[in-house]
mmCIF file of C-alpha atoms and ligand atoms in Angstrom:
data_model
loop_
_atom_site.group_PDB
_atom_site.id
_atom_site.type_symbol
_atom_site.label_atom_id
_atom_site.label_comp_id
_atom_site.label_asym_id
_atom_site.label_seq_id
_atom_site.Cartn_x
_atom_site.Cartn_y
_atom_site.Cartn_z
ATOM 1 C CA UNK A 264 -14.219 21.098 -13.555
ATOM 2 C CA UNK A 265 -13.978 17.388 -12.884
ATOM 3 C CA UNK A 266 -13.659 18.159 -9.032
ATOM 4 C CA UNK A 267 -16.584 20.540 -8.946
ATOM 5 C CA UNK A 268 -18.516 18.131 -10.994
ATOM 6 C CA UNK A 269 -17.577 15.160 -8.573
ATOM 7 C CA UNK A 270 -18.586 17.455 -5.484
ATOM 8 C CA UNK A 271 -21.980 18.589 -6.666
ATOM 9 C CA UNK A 272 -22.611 14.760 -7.106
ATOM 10 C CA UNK A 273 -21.635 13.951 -3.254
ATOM 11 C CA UNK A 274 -23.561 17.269 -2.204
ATOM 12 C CA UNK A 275 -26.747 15.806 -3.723
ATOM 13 C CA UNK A 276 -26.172 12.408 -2.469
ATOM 14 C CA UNK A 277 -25.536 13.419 1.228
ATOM 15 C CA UNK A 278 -28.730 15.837 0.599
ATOM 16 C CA UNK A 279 -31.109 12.872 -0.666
ATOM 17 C CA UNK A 280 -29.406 10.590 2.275
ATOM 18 C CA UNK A 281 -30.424 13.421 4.943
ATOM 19 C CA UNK A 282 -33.672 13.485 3.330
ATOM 20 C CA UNK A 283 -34.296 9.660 3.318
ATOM 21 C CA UNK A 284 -33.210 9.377 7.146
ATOM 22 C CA UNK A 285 -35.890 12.150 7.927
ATOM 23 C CA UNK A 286 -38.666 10.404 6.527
ATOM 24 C CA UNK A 287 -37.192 6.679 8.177
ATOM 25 C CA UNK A 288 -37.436 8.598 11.156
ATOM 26 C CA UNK A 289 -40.920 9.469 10.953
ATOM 27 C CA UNK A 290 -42.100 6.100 9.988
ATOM 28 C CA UNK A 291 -39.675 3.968 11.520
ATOM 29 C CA UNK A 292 -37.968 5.476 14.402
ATOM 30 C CA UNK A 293 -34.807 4.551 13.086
ATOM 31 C CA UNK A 294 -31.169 6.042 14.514
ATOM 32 C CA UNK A 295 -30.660 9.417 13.033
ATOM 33 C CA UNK A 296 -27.305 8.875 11.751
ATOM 34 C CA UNK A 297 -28.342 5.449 9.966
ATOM 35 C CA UNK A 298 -26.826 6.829 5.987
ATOM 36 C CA UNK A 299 -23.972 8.059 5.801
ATOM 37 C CA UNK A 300 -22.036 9.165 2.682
ATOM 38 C CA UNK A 301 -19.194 6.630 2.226
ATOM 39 C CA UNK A 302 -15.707 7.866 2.988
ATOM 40 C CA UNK A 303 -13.674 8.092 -0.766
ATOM 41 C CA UNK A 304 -11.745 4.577 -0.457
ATOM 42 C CA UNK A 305 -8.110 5.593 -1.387
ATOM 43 C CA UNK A 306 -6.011 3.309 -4.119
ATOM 44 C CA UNK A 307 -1.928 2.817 -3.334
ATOM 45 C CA UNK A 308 -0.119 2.664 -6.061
ATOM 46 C CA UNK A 309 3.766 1.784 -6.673
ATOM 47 C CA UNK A 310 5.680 4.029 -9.423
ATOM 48 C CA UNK A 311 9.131 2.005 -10.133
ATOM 49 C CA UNK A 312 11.437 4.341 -12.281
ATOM 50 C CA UNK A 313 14.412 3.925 -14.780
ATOM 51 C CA UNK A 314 15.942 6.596 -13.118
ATOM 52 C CA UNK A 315 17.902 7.796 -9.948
ATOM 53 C CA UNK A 316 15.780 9.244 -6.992
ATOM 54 C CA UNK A 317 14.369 12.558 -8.117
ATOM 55 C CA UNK A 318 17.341 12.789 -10.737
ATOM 56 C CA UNK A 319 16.749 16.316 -12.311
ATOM 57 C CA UNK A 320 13.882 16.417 -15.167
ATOM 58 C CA UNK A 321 13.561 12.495 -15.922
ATOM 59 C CA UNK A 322 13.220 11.396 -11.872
ATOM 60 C CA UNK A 323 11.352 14.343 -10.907
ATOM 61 C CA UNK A 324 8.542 14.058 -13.922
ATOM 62 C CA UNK A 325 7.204 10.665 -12.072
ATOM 63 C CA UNK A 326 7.333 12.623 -8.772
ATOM 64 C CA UNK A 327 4.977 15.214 -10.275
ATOM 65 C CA UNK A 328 3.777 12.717 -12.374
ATOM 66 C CA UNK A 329 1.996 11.561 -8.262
ATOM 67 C CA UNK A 330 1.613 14.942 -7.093
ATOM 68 C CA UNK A 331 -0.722 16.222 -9.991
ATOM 69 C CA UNK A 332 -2.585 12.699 -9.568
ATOM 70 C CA UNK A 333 -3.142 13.341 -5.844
ATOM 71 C CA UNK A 334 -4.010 16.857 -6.283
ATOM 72 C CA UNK A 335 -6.553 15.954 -8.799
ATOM 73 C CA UNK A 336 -7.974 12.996 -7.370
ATOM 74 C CA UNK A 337 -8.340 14.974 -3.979
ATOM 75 C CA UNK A 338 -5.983 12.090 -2.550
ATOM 76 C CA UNK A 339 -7.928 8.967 -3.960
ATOM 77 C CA UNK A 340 -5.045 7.984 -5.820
ATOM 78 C CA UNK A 341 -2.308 7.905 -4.273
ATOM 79 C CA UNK A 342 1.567 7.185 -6.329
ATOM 80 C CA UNK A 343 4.130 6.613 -4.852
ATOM 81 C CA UNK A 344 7.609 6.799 -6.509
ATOM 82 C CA UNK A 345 10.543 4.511 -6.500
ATOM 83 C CA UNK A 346 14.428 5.273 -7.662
ATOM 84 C CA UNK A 347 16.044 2.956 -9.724
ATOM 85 C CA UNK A 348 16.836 -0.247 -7.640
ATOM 86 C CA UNK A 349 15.017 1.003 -4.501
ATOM 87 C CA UNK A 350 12.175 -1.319 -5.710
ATOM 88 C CA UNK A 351 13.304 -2.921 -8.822
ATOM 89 C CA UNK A 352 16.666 -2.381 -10.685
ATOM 90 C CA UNK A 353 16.823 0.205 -13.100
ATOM 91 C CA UNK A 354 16.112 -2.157 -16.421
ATOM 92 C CA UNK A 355 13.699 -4.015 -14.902
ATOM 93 C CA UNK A 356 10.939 -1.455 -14.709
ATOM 94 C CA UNK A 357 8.798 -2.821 -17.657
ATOM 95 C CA UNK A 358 8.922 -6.308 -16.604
ATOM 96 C CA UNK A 359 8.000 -4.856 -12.557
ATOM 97 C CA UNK A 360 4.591 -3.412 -14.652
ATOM 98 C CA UNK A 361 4.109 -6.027 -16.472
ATOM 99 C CA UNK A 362 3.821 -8.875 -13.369
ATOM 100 C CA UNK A 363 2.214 -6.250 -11.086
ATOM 101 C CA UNK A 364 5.171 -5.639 -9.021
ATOM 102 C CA UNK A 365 4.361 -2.393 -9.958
ATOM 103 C CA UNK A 366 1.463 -0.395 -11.140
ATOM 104 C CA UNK A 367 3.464 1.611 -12.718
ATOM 105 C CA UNK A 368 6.272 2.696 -14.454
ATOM 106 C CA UNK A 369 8.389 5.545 -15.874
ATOM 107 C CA UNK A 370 11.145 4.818 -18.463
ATOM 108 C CA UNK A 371 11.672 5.104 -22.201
ATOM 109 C CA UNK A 372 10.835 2.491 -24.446
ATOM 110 C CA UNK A 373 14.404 1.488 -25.958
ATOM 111 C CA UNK A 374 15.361 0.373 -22.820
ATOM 112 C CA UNK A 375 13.330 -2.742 -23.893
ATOM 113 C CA UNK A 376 14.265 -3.331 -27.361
ATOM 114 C CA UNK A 377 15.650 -7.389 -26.307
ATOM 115 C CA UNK A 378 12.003 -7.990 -24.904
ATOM 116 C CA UNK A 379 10.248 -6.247 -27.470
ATOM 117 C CA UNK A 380 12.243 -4.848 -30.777
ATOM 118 C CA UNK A 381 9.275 -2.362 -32.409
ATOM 119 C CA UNK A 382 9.127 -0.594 -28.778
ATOM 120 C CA UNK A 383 12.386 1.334 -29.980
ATOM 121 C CA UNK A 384 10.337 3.623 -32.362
ATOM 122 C CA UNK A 385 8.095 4.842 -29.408
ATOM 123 C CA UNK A 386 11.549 6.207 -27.509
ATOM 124 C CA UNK A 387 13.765 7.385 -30.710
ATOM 125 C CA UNK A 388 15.014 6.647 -34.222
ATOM 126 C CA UNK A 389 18.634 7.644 -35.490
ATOM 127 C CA UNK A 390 17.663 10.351 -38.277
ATOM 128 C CA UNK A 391 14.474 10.388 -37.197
ATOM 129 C CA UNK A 392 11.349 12.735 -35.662
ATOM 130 C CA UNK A 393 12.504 15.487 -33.343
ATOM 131 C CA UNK A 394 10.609 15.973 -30.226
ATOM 132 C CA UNK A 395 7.249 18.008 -31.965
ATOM 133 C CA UNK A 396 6.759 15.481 -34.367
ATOM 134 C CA UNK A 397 7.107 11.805 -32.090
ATOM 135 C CA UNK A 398 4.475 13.559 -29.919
ATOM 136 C CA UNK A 399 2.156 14.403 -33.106
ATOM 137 C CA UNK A 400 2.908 10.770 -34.607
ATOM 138 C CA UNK A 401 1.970 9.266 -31.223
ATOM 139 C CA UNK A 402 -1.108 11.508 -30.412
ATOM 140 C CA UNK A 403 -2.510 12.376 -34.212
ATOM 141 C CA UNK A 404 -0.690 10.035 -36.809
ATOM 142 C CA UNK A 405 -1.563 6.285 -35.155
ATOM 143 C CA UNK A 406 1.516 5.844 -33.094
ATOM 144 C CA UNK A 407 -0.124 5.403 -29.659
ATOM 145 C CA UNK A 408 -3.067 2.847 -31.300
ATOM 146 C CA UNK A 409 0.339 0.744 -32.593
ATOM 147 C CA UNK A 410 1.934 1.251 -29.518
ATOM 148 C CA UNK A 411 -0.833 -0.041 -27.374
ATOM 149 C CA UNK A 412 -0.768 -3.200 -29.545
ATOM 150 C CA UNK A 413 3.070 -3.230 -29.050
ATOM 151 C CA UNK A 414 2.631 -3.811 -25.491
ATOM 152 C CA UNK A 415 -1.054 -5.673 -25.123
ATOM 153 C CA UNK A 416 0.491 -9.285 -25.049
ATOM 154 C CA UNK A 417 2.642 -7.745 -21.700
ATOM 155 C CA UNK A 418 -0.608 -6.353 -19.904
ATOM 156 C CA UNK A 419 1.090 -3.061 -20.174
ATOM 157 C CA UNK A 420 -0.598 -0.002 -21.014
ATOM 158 C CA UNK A 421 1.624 2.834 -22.832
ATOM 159 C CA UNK A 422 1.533 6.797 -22.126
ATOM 160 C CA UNK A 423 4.066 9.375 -23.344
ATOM 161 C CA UNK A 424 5.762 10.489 -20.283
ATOM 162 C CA UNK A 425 8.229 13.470 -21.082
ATOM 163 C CA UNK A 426 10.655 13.992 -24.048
ATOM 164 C CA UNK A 427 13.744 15.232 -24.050
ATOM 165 C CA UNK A 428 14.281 17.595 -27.085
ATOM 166 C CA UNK A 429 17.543 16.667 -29.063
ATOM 167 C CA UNK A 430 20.017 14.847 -27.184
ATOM 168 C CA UNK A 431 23.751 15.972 -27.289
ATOM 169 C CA UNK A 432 25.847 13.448 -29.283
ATOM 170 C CA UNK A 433 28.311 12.410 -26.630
ATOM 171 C CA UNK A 434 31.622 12.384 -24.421
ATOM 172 C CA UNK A 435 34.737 11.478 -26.169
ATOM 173 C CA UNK A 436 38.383 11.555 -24.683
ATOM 174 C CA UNK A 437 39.531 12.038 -28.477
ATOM 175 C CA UNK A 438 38.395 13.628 -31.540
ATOM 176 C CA UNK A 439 36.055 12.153 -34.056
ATOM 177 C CA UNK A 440 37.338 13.289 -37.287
ATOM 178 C CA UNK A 441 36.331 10.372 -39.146
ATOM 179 C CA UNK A 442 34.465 7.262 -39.122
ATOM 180 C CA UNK A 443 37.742 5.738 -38.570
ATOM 181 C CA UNK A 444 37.689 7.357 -34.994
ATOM 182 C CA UNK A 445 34.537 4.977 -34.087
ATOM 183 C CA UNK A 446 36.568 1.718 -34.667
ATOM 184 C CA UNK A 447 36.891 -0.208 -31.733
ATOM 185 C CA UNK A 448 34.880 2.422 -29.348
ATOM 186 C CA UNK A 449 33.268 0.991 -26.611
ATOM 187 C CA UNK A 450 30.186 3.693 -26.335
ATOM 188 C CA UNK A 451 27.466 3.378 -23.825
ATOM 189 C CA UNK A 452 24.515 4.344 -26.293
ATOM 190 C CA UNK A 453 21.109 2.744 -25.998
ATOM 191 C CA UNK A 454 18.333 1.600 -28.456
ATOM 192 C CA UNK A 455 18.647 2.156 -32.308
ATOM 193 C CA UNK A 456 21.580 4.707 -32.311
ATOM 194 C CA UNK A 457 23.528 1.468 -30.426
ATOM 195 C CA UNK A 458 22.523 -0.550 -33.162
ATOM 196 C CA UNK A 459 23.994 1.824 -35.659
ATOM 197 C CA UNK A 460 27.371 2.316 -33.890
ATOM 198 C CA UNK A 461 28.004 -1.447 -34.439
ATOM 199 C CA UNK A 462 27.256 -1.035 -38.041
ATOM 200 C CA UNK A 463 30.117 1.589 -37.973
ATOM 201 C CA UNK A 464 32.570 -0.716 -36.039
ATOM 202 C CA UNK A 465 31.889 0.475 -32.420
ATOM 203 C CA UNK A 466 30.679 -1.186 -29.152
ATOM 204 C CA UNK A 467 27.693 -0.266 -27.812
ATOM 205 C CA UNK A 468 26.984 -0.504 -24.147
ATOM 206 C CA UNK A 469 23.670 -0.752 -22.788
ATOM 207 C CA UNK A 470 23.668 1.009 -19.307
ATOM 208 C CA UNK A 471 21.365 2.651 -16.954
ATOM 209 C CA UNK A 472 22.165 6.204 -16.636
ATOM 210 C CA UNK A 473 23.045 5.786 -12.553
ATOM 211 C CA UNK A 474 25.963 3.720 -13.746
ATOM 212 C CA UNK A 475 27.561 5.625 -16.723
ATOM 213 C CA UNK A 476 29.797 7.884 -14.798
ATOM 214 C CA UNK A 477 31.894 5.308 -13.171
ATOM 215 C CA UNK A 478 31.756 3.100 -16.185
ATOM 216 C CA UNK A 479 33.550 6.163 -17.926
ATOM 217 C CA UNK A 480 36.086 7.251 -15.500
ATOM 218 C CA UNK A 481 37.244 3.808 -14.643
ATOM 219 C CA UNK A 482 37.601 2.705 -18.581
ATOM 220 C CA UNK A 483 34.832 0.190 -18.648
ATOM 221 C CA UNK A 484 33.692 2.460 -21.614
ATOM 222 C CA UNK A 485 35.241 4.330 -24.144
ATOM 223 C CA UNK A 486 32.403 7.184 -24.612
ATOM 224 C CA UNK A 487 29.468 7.736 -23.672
ATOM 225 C CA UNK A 488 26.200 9.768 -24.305
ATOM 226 C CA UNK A 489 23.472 10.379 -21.729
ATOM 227 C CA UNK A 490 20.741 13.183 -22.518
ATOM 228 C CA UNK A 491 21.920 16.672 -23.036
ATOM 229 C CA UNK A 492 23.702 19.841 -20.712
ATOM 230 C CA UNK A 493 21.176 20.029 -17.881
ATOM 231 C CA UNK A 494 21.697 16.036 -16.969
ATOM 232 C CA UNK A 495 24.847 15.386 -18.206
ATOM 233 C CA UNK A 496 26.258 18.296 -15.719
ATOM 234 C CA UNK A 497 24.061 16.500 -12.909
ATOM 235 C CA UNK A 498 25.957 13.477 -13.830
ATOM 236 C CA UNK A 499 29.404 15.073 -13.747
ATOM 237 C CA UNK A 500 30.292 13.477 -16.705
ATOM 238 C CA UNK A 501 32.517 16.022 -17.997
ATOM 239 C CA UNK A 502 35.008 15.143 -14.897
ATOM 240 C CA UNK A 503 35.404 11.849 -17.280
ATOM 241 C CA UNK A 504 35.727 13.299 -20.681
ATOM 242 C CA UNK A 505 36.939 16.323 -22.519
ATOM 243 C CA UNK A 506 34.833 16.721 -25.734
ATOM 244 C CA UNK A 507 31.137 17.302 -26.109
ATOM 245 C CA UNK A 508 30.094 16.262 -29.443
ATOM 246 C CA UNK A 509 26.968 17.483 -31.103
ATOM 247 C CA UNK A 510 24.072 16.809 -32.526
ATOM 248 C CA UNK A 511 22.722 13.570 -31.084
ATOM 249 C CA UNK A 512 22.076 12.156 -34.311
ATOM 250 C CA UNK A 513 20.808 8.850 -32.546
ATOM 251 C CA UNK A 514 18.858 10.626 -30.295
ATOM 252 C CA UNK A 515 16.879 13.275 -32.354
ATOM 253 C CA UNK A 516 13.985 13.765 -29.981
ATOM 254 C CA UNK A 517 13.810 10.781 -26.995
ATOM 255 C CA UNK A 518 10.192 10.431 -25.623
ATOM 256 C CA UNK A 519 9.919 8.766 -21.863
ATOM 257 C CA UNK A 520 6.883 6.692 -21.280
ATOM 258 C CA UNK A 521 4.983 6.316 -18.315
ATOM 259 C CA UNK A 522 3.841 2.451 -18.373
ATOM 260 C CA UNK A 523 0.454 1.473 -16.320
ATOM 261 C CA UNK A 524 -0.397 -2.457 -15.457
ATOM 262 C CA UNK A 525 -3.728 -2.931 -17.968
ATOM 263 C CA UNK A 526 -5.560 -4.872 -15.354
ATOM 264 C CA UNK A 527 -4.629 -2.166 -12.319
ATOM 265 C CA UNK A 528 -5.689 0.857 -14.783
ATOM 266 C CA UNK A 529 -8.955 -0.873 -15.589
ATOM 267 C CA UNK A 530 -9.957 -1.295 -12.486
ATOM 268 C CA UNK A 531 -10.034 2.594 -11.777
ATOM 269 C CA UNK A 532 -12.805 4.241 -11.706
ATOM 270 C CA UNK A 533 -13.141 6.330 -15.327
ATOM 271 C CA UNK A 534 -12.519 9.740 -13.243
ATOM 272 C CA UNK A 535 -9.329 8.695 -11.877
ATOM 273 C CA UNK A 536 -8.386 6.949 -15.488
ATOM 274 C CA UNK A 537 -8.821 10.291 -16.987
ATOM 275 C CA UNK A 538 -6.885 11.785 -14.264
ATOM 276 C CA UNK A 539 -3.895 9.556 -14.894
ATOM 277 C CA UNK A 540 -4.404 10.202 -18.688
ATOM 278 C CA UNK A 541 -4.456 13.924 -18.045
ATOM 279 C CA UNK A 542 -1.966 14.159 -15.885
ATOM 280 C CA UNK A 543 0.784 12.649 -18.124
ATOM 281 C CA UNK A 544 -0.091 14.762 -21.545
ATOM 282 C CA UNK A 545 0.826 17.355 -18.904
ATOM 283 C CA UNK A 546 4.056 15.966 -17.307
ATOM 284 C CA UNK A 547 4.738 15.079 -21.151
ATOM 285 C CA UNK A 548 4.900 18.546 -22.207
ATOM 286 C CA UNK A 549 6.035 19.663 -18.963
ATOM 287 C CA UNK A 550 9.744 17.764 -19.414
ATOM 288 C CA UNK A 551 10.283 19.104 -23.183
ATOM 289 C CA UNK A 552 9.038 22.707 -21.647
ATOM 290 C CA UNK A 553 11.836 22.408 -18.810
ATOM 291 C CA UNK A 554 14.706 20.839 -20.862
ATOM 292 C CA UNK A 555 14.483 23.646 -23.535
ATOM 293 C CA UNK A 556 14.959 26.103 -20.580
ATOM 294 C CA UNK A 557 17.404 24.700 -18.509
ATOM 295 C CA UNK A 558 20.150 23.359 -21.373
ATOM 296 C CA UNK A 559 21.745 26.428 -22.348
ATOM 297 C CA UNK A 560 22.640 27.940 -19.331
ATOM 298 C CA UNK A 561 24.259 24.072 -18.235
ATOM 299 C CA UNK A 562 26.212 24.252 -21.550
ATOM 300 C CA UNK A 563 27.630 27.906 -20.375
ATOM 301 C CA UNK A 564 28.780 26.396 -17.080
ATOM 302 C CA UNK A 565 30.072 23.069 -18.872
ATOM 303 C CA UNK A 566 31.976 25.460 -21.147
ATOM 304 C CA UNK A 567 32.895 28.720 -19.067
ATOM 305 C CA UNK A 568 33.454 26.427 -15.954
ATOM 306 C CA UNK A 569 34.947 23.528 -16.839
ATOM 307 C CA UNK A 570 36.689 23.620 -19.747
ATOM 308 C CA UNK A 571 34.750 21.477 -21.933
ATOM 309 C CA UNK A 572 35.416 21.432 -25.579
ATOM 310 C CA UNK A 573 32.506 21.535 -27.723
ATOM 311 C CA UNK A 574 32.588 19.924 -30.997
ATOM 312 C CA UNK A 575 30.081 19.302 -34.264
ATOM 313 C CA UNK A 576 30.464 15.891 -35.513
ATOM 314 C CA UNK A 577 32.272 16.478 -39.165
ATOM 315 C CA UNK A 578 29.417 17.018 -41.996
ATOM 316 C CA UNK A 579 31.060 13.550 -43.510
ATOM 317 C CA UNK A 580 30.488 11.555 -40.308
ATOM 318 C CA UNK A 581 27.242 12.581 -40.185
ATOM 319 C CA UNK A 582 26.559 12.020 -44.057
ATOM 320 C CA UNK A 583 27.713 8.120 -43.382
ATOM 321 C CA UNK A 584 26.216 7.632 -39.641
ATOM 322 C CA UNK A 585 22.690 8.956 -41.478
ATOM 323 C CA UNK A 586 23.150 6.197 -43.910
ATOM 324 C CA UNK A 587 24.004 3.289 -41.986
ATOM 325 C CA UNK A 588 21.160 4.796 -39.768
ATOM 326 C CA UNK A 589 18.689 4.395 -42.595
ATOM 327 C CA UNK A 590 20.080 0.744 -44.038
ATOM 328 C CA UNK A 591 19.696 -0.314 -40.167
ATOM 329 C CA UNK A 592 16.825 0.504 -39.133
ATOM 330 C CA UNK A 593 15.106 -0.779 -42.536
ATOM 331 C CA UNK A 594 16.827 -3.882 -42.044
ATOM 332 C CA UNK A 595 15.678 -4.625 -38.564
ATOM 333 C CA UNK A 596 12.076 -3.762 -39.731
ATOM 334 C CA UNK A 597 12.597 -6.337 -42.458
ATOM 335 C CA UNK A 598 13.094 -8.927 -40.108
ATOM 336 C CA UNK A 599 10.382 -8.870 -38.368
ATOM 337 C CA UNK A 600 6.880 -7.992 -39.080
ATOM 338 C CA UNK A 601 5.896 -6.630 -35.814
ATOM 339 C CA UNK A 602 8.936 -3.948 -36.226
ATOM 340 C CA UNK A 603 7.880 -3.811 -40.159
ATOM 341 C CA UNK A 604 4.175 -2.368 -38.987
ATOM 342 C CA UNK A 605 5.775 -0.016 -36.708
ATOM 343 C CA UNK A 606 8.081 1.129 -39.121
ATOM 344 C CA UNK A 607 5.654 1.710 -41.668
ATOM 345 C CA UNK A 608 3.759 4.025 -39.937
ATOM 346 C CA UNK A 609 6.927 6.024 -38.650
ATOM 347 C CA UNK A 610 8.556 6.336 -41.859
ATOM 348 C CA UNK A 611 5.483 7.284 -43.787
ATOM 349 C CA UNK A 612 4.551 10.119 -40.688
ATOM 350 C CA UNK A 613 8.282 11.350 -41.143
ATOM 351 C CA UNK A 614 8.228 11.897 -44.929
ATOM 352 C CA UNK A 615 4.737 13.841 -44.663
ATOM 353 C CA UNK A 616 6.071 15.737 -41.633
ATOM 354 C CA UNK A 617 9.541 16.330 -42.751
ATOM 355 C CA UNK A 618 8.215 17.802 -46.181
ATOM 356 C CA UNK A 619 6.162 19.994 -44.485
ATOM 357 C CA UNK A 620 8.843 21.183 -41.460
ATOM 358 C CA UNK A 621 11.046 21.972 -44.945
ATOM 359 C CA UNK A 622 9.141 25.068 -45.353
ATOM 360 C CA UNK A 623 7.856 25.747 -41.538
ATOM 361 C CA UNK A 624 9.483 24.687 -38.238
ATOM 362 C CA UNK A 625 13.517 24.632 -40.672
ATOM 363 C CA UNK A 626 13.016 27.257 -42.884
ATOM 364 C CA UNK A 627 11.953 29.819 -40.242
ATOM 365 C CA UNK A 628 14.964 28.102 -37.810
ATOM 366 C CA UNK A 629 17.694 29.049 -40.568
ATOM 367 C CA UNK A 630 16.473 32.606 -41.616
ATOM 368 C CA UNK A 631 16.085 34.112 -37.540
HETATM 369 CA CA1 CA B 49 20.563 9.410 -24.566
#
């Protein structure tokens, strides 16, 4: 619509130009080719990414992320991508956006919880929304407006940019029977959840994904948790530990963002704003759409191919981890009143959505 919409306008202005030169002719004698429509001036842009190159679902959103931009924008705007450290390294991406190294950026929002604490909501929350109802907080409940407000003093502008469903809970090379077991683990887990696993006695470890796999098999870490079947097979991680622990109580629902410089995004044209706009609601869905496909059948191979012990996290563990979840996360909001107003919001969306889900999205998920 947009496209056809943009053409008629350039039809009619290279008709009234033609028209104009005819009657300058007549009058004037001026060169017949004297107006000419302006060629569409094309915009470069730099994507920097969180991610390895085109690493399956969270490095190839970004890359469609461009493609649907320069398909729409009939190549005005052109993106182009960059791996983790091919640019910028890995954890650097907001801070790349931010100065300008980078238009653009494609992450999740934990990833900057030292720079900017209330930006962990906006990625996940231990015991919190599951992939439907982040996006509904975000786009219908007053997430994005808090959001934006998050990250105005950085001149960055937040989008969603994907979400991962619920994540898997995580590699172990022994059993977690108990609370007990988490003493003393050194667990690469980001954001909130990380948070929470000190409050039960672990370590948490704050890496980039590109890194985990080594960090595991050489005994830099203890445990780890990435996303879920379809990327942690990518990531071979099951060559580095036995047991596949589920659910990812830390992880209940993990939106990416897509991250724009504010003064590079306002100085698009509104066309190619919308564009952007519309182009990651669709990339959004798009990941969650893919993830929910491809995860099974990468849990069959984990299982039937390589051996890989799946295990639920005892009903007990759970039980505790949801509490210290709920005492840490309040506590972290009470610190700090930009957290506090983000927090607010989230926990007052949850218990209206939760309440609700009780007798919709769960009740028809236990009786199939
Ligand atoms: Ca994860």
């Amino acid at each position: 619509m947009k496209f056809r919409y943009l053409m008629s306008i350039v039809g009619a202005g290279l008709l009234g130009s033609m028209l104009v030169g005819c009657s300058q002719d007549k009058q004037e004698t001026a060169p017949a080719k004297a107006v000419e429509a302006p060629a569409p001036k094309t915009i470069n842009w730099k994507l920097v990414t969180t991610w390895p190159k085109n690493f399956p679902g969270l490095g190839e959103a970004p890359e469609h992320f461009a493609k649907e931009v320069d398909r729409m924008s009939n190549g005005r705007l052109k993106i182009k991508v960059y791996g983790a450290g091919e640019l910028v390294p890995a954890l650097e991406v907001f801070d790349a956006v931010s100065q300008g190294t980078a238009e653009a950026g494609h992450g999740a929002a934990y990833y900057w919880k030292g720079k900017v604490p209330a930006a962990q909501f906006f990625a996940t929350v231990p015991f919190g929304l599951n992939a439907q109802e982040l996006n509904s907080w975000v786009s219908y409940g007053g997430g994005l407006e808090l959001w934006e407000e998050v990250y105005e003093p950085f001149g960055v502008i937040p989008m969603l940019g994907g979400n991962t469903g619920v994540q898997m809970g995580g590699w172990f090379n022994k059993e977690i029977n108990s609370l007990e077991d988490l003493q003393g683990l050194k667990m690469r887990i980001p954001g909130l959840g990380g948070e929470v696993l000190q409050r039960a006695g672990g370590t948490p470890v704050q890496l980039p994904g590109g890194e985990i796999f080594t960090a595991l098999q050489t005994g830099t870490i203890d445990a780890t948790e990435w996303v879920g079947p379809y990327n942690d097979l990518a990531f071979g991680l099951h060559k580095a530990a036995k047991y596949y622990y589920y659910p990812g109580w830390h992880e209940p629902g993990t939106a990416l963002e897509f991250t724009f410089n504010k003064k590079a995004f306002e100085a698009l044209p509104e066309d190619l704003q919308a564009i952007v706009e519309i182009a990651a609601k669709a990339i959004n869905q798009d990941m969650l759409d893919e993830y929910t496909a491809r995860n099974n059948s990468a849990l069959e191979e984990l299982v039937n191919n390589h051996g890989i012990e799946v295990r639920r996290y005892p009903d007990e563990v759970l039980a505790q981890l949801k509490v210290i979840s709920k005492q840490t996360v309040k506590e972290i909001a009470d610190n700090d009143p930009a957290v506090k107003k983000v927090y607010d919001s989230f926990e007052s969306f949850r218990a209206k959505v939760e309440k609700y889900h009780e007798i919709s999205e769960k009740a028809y998920i236990n009786a199939r």
